[in-house]
PDB file of C-alpha atoms in Angstrom:
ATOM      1  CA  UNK A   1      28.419 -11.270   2.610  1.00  0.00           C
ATOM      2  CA  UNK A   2      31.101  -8.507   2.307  1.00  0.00           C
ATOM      3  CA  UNK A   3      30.213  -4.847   0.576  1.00  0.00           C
ATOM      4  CA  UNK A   4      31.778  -5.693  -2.634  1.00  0.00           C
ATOM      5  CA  UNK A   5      30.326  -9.345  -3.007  1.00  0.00           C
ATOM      6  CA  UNK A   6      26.780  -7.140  -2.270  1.00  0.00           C
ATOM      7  CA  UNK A   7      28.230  -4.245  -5.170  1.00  0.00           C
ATOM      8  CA  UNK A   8      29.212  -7.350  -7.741  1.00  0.00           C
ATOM      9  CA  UNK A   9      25.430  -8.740  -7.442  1.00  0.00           C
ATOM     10  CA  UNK A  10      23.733  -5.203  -7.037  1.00  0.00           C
ATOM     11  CA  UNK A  11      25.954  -4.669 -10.468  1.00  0.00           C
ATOM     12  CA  UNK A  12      24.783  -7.956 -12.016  1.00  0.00           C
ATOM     13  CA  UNK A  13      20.715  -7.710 -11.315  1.00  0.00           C
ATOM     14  CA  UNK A  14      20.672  -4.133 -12.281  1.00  0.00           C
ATOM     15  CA  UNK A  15      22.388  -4.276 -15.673  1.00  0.00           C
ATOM     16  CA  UNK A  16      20.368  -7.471 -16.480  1.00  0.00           C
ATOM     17  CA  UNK A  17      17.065  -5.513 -15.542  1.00  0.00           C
ATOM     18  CA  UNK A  18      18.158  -2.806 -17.775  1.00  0.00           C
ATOM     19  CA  UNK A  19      18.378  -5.064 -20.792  1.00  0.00           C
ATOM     20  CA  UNK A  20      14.771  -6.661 -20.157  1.00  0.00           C
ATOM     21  CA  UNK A  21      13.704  -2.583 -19.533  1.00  0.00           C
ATOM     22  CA  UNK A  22      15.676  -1.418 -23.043  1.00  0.00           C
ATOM     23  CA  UNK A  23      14.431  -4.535 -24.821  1.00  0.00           C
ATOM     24  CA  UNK A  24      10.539  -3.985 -23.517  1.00  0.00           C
ATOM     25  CA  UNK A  25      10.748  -0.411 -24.469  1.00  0.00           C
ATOM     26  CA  UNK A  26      12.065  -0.903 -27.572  1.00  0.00           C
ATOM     27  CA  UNK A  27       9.016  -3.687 -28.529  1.00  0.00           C
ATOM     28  CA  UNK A  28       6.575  -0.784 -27.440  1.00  0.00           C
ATOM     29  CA  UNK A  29       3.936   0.329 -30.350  1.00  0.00           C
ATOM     30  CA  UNK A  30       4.346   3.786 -31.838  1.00  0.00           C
ATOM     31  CA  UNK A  31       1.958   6.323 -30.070  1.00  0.00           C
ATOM     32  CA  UNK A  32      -1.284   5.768 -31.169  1.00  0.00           C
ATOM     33  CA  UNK A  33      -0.688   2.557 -32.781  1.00  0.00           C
ATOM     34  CA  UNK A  34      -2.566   0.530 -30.173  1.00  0.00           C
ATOM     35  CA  UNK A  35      -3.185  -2.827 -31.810  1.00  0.00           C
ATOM     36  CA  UNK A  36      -4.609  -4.735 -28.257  1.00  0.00           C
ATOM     37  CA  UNK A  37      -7.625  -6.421 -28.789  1.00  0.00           C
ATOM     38  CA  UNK A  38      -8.476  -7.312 -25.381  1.00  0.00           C
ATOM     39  CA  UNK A  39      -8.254  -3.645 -24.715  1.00  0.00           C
ATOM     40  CA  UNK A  40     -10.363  -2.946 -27.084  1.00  0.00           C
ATOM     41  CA  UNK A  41     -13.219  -5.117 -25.995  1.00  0.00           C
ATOM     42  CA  UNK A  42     -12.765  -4.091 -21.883  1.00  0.00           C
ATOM     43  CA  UNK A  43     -13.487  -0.770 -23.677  1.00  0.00           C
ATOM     44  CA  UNK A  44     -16.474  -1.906 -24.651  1.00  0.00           C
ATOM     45  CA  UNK A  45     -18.142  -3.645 -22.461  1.00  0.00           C
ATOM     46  CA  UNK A  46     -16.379  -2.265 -18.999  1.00  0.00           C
ATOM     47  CA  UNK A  47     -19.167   0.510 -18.139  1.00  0.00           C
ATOM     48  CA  UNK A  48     -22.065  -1.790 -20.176  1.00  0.00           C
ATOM     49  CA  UNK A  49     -21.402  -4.748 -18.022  1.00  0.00           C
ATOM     50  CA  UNK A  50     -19.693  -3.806 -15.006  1.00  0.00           C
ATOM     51  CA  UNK A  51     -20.801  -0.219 -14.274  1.00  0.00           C
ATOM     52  CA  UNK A  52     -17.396   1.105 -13.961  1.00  0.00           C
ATOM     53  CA  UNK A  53     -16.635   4.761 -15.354  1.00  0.00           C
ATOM     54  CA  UNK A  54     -12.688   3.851 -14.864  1.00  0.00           C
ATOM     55  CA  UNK A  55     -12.098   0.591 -16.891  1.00  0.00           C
ATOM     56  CA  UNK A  56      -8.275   0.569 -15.107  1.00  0.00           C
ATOM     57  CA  UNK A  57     -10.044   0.127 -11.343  1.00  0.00           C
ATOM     58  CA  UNK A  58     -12.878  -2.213 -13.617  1.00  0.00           C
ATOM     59  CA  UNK A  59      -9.789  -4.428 -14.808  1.00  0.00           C
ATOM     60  CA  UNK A  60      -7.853  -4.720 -11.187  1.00  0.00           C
ATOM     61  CA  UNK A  61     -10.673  -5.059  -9.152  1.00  0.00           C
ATOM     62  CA  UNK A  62     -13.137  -7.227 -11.430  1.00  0.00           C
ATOM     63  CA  UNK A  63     -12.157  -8.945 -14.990  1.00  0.00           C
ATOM     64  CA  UNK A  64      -8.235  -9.607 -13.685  1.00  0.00           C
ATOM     65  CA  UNK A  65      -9.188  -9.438  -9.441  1.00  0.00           C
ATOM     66  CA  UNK A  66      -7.417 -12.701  -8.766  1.00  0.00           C
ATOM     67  CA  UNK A  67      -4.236 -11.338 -10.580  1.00  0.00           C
ATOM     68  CA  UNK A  68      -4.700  -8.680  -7.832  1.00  0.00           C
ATOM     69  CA  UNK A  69      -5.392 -11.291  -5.310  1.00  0.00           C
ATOM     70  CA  UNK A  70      -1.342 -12.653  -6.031  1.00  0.00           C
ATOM     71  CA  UNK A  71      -0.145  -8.606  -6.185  1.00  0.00           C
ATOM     72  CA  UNK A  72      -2.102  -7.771  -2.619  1.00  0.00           C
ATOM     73  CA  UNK A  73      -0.473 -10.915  -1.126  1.00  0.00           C
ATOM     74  CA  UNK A  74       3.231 -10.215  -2.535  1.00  0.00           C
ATOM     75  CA  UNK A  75       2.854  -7.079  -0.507  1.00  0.00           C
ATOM     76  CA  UNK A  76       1.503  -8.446   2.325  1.00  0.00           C
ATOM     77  CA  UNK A  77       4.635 -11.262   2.704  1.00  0.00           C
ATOM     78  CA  UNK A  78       7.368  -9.009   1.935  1.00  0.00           C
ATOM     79  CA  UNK A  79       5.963  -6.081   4.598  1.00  0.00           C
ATOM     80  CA  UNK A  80       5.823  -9.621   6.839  1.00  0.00           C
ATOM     81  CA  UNK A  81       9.164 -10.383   5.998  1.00  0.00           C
ATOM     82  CA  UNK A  82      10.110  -7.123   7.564  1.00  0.00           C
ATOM     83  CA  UNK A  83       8.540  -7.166  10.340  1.00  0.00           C
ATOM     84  CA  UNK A  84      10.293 -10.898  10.825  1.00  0.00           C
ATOM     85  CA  UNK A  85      13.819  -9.284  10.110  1.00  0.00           C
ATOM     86  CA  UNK A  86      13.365  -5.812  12.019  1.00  0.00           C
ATOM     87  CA  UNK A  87      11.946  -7.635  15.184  1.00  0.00           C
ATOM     88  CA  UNK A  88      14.664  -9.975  15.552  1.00  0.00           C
ATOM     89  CA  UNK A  89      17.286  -7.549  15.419  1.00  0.00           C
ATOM     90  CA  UNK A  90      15.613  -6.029  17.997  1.00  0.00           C
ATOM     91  CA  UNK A  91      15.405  -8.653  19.954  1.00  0.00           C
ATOM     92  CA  UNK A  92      18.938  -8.763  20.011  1.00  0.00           C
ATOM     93  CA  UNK A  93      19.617  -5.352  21.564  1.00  0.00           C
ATOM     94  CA  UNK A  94      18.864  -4.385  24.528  1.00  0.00           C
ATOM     95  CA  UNK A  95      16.557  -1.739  24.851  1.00  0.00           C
ATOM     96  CA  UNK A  96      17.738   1.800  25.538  1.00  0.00           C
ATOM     97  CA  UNK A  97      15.303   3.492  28.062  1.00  0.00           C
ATOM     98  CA  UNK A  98      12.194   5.281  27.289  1.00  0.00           C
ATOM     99  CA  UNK A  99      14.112   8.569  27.516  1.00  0.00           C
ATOM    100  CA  UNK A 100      17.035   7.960  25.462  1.00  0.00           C
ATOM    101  CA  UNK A 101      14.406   6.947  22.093  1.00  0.00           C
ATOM    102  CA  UNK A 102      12.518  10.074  22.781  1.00  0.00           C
ATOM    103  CA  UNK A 103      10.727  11.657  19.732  1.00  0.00           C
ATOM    104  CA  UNK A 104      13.712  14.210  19.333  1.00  0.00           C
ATOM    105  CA  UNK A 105      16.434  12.184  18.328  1.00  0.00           C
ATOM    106  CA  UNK A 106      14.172  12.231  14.856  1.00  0.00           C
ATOM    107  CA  UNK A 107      13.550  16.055  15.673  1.00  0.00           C
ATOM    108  CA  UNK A 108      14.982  19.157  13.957  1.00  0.00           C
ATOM    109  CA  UNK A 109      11.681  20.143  12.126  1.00  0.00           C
ATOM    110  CA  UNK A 110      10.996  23.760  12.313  1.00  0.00           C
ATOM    111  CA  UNK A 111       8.404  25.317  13.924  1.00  0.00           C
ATOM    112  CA  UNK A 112       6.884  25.621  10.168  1.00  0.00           C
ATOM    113  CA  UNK A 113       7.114  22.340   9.478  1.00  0.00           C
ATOM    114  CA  UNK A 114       5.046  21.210  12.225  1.00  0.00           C
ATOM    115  CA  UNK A 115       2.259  24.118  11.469  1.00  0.00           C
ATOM    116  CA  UNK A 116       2.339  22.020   7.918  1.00  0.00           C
ATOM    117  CA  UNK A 117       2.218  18.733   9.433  1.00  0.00           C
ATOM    118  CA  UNK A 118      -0.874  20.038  11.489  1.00  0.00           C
ATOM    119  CA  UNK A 119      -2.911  20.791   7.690  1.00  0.00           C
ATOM    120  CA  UNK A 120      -1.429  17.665   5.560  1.00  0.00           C
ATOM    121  CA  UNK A 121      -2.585  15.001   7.941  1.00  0.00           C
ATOM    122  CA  UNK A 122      -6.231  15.483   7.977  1.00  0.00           C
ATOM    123  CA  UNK A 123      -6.175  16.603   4.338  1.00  0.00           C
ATOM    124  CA  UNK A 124      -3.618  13.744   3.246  1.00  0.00           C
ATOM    125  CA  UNK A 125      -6.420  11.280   5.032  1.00  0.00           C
ATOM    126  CA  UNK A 126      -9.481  12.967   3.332  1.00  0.00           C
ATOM    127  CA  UNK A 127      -8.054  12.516  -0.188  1.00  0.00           C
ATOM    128  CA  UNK A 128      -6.814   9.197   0.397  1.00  0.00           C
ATOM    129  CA  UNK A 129     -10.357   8.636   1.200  1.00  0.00           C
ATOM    130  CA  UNK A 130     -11.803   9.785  -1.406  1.00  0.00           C
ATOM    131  CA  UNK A 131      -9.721   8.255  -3.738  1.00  0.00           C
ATOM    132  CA  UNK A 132     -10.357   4.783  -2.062  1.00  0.00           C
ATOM    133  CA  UNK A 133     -14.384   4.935  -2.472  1.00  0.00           C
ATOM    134  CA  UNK A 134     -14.088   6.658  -5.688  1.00  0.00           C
ATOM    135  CA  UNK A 135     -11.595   4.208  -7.911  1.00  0.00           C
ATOM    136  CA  UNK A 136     -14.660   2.445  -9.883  1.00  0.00           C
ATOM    137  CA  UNK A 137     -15.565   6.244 -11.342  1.00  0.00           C
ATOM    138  CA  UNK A 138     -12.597   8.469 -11.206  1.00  0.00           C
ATOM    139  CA  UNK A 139      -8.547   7.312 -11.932  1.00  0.00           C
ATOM    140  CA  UNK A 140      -7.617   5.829  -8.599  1.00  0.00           C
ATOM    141  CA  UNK A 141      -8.234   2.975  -6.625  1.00  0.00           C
ATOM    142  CA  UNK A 142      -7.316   1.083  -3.293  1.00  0.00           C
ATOM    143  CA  UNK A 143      -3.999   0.625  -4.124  1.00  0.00           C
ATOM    144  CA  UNK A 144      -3.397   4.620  -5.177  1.00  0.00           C
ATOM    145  CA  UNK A 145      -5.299   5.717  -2.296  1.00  0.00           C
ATOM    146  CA  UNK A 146      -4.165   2.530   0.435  1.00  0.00           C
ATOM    147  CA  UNK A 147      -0.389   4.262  -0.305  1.00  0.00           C
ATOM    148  CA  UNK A 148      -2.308   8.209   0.049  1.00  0.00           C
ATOM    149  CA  UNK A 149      -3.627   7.015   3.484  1.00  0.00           C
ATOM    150  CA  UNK A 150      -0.609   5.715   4.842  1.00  0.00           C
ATOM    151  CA  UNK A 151       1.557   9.309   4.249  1.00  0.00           C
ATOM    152  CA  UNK A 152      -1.148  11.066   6.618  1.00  0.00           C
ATOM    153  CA  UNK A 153       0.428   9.394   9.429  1.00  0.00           C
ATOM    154  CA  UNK A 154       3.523   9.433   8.206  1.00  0.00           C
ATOM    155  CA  UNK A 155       3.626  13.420   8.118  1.00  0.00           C
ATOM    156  CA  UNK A 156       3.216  13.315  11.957  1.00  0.00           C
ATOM    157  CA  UNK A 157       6.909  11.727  11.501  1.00  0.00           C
ATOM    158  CA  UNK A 158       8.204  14.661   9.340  1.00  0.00           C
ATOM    159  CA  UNK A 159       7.016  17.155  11.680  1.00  0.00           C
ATOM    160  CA  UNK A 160       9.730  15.198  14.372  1.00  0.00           C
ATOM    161  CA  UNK A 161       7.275  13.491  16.186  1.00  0.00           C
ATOM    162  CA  UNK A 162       7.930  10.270  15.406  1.00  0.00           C
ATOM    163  CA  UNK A 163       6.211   8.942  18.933  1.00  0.00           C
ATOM    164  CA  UNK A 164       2.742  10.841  17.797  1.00  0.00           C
ATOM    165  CA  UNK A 165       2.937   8.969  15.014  1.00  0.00           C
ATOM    166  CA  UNK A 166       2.630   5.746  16.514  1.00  0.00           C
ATOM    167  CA  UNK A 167       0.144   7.739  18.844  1.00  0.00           C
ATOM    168  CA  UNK A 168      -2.247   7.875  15.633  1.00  0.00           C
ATOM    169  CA  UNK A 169      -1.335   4.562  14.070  1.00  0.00           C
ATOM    170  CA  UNK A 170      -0.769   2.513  16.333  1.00  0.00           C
ATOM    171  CA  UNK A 171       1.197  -1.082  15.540  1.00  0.00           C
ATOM    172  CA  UNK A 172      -1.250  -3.104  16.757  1.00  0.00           C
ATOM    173  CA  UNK A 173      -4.297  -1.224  14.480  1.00  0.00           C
ATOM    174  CA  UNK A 174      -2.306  -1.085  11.714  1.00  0.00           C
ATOM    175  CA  UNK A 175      -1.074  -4.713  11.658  1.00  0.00           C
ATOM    176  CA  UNK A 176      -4.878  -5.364  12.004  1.00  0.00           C
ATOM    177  CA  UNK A 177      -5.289  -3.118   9.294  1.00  0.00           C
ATOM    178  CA  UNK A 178      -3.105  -4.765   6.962  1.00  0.00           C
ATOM    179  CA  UNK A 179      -4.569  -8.444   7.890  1.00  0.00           C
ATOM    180  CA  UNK A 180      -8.166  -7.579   7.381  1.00  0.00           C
ATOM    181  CA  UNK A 181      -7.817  -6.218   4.040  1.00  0.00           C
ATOM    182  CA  UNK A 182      -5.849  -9.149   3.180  1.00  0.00           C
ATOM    183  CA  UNK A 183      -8.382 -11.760   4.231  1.00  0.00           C
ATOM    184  CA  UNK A 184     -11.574  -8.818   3.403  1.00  0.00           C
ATOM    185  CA  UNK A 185     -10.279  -9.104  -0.570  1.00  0.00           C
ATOM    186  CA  UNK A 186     -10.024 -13.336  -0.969  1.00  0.00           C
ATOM    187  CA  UNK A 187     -13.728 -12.811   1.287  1.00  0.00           C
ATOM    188  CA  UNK A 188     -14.707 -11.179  -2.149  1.00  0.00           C
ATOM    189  CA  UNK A 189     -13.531 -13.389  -4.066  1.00  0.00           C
ATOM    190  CA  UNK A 190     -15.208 -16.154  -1.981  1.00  0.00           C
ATOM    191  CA  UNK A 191     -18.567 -14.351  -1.811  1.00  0.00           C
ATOM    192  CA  UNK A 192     -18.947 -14.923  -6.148  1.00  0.00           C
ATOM    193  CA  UNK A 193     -17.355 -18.337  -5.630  1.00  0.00           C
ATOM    194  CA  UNK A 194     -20.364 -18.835  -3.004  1.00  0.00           C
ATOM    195  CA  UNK A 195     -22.941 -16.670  -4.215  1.00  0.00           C
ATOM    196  CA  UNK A 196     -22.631 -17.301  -8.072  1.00  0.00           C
ATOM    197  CA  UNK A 197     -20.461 -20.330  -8.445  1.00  0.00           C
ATOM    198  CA  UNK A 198     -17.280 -18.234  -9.915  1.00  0.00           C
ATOM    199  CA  UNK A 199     -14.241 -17.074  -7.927  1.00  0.00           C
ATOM    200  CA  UNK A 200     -14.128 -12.799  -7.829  1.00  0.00           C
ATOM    201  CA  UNK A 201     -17.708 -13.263 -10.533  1.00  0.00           C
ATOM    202  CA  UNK A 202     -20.078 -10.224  -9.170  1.00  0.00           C
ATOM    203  CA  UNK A 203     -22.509 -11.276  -6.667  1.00  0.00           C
ATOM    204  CA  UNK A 204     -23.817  -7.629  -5.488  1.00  0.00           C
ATOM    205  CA  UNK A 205     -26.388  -5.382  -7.246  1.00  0.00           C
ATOM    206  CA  UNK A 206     -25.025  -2.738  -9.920  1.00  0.00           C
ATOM    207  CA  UNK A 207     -25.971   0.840  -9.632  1.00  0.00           C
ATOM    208  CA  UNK A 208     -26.155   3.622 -12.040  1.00  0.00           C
ATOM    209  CA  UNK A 209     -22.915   4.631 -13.650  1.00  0.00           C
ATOM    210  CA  UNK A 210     -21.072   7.418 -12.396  1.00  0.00           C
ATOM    211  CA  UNK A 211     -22.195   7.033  -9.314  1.00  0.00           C
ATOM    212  CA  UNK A 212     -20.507   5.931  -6.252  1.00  0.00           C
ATOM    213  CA  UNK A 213     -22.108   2.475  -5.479  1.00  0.00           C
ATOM    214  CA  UNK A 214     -22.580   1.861  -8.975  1.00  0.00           C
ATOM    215  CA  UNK A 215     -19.989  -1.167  -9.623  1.00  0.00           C
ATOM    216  CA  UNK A 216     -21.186  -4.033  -6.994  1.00  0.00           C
ATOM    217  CA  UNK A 217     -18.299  -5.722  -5.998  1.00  0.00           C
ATOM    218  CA  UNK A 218     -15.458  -3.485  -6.841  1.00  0.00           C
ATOM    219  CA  UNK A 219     -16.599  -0.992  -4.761  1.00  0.00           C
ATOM    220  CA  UNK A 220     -15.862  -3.421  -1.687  1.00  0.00           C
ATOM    221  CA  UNK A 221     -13.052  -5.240  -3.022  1.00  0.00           C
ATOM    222  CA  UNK A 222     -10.766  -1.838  -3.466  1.00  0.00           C
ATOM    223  CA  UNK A 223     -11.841  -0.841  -0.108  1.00  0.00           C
ATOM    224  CA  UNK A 224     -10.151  -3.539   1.121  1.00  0.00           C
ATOM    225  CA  UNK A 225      -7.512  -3.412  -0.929  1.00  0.00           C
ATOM    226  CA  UNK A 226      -6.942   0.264  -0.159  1.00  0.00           C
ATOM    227  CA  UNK A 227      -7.338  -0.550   3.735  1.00  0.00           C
ATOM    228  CA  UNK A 228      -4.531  -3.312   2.909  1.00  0.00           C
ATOM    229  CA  UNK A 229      -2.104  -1.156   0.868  1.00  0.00           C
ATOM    230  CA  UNK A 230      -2.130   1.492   3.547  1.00  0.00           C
ATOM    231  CA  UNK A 231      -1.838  -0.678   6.534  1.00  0.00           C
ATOM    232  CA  UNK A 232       1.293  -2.439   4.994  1.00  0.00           C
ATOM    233  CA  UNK A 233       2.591   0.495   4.224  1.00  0.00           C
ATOM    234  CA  UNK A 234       2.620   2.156   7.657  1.00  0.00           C
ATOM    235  CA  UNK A 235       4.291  -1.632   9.226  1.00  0.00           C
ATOM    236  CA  UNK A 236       6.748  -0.972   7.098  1.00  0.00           C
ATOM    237  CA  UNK A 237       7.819   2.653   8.149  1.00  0.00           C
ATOM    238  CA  UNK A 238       6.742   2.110  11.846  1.00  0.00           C
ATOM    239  CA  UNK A 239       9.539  -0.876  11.932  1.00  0.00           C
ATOM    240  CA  UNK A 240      12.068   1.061  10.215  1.00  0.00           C
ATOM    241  CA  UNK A 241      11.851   3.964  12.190  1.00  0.00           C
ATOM    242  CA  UNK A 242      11.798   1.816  15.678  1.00  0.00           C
ATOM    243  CA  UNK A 243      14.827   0.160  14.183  1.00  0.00           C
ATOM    244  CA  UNK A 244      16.310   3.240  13.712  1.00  0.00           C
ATOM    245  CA  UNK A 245      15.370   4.560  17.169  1.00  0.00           C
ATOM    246  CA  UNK A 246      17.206   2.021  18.960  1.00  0.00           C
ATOM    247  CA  UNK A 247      20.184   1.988  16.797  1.00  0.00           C
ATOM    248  CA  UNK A 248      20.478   5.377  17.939  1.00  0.00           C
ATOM    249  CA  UNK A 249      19.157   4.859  21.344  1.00  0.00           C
ATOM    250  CA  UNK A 250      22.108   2.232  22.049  1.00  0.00           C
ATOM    251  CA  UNK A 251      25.061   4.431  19.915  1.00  0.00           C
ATOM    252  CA  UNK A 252      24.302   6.950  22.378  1.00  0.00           C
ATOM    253  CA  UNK A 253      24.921   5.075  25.771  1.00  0.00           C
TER     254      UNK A 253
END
């Protein structure tokens, strides 16, 4: 397809998604004005009957998880779709030696940088953490904290040391990664299907609200969401930034 073919149906999606954005903003209540009613009954009944201080994590993970279930696996085919497309150009090159896709053709970071790179990772990872094992009582969730987790690695990469990167996460964990908390979230689902007779329907104990295992099942299932999230995340960069490796790699022979 030539550039302006690709400019003509860039121009066509995006001004037909801004009408659908214009028109759904426009059909937005006043501030205020909320007139839901199936809000208004998660609100009642989200900490009563599910434990869950944050009804948002309580509504992804619990009364709408297989609507999550679709979401989790449209990110899990388009990050495969990548790696399908990446790989086979890849396949196609021939690969420049070791020494010619050294770390420092992504270099250039300063000496600062890298000092910085040295704090975020560990303290990018804890929070992502945190976030993770904390969505059922505080805002957050596996899919806030899966993306959190993936940019500790990734500031490895912005430090120009795009090889230690792959040092920390590498391809093979974090395409395991990404396929266990795939199958780990339909497990969930199975395990009330199993356990109680209804697909994603609670089948572990409740705890006392506000605490951290205090909302059975959600507690797992956004740990394996987050572990998901995070893992297709980090695919995604790693196989850009090989791509991009090579591409310089061979423009330099």
């Amino acid at each position: 397809m030539s550039r302006t073919a690709r400019l003509l149906l860039f121009g066509i999606g995006a001004a037909g998604f801004g009408v659908v954005l214009v028109c759904g903003l426009a059909g937005l209540p006043a501030f205020g004005h909320y007139h839901g009613v199936y809000g208004r009954v998660l609100d009642g009944i989200g900490v009563t009957e599910r434990h869950a201080t944050d009804l948002v994590t309580a509504v992804n993970f619990d009364f709408r998880a297989f609507d999550t279930l679709g979401e989790e696996f449209i990110l899990f085919a388009s990050v495969l779709g990548v790696v399908l497309i990446l790989r086979q150009l890849r396949g196609e090159r021939e690969r420049p030696h070791q020494e010619e896709a050294d770390e420092h053709q992504l270099a250039g970071a300063s000496e600062a940088l890298r000092a910085l790179a040295l704090v975020l990772v560990p303290s990018l990872l804890a929070v992502g953490v945190y976030i993770v094992v904390h969505g059922q009582i505080t805002p957050g969730g596996g899919f806030q904290g899966g993306v959190i987790l993936a940019t500790g690695p990734l500031a490895v990469f912005l430090a120009g040391r795009y090889l230690r990167m792959r040092i920390i996460a590498p391809h093979t964990v974090v395409e395991i990664g990404d396929a266990v908390g795939a199958i780990g979230y339909g497990l969930v689902g199975l395990g009330g299907l199993v356990f109680v007779g209804i697909f994603f329907k609670n089948f572990l104990p409740l705890g006392i609200p506000g605490h951290l295992l205090s909302a059975g099942q959600i507690d797992v299932a956004s740990v394996a969401v987050g572990l998901e999230v995070s893992g297709a995340f980090l695919v995604a960069w790693s196989e850009f930034l090989d791509q991009a490796i090579l591409v310089r790699g061979t423009g330099d022979r």
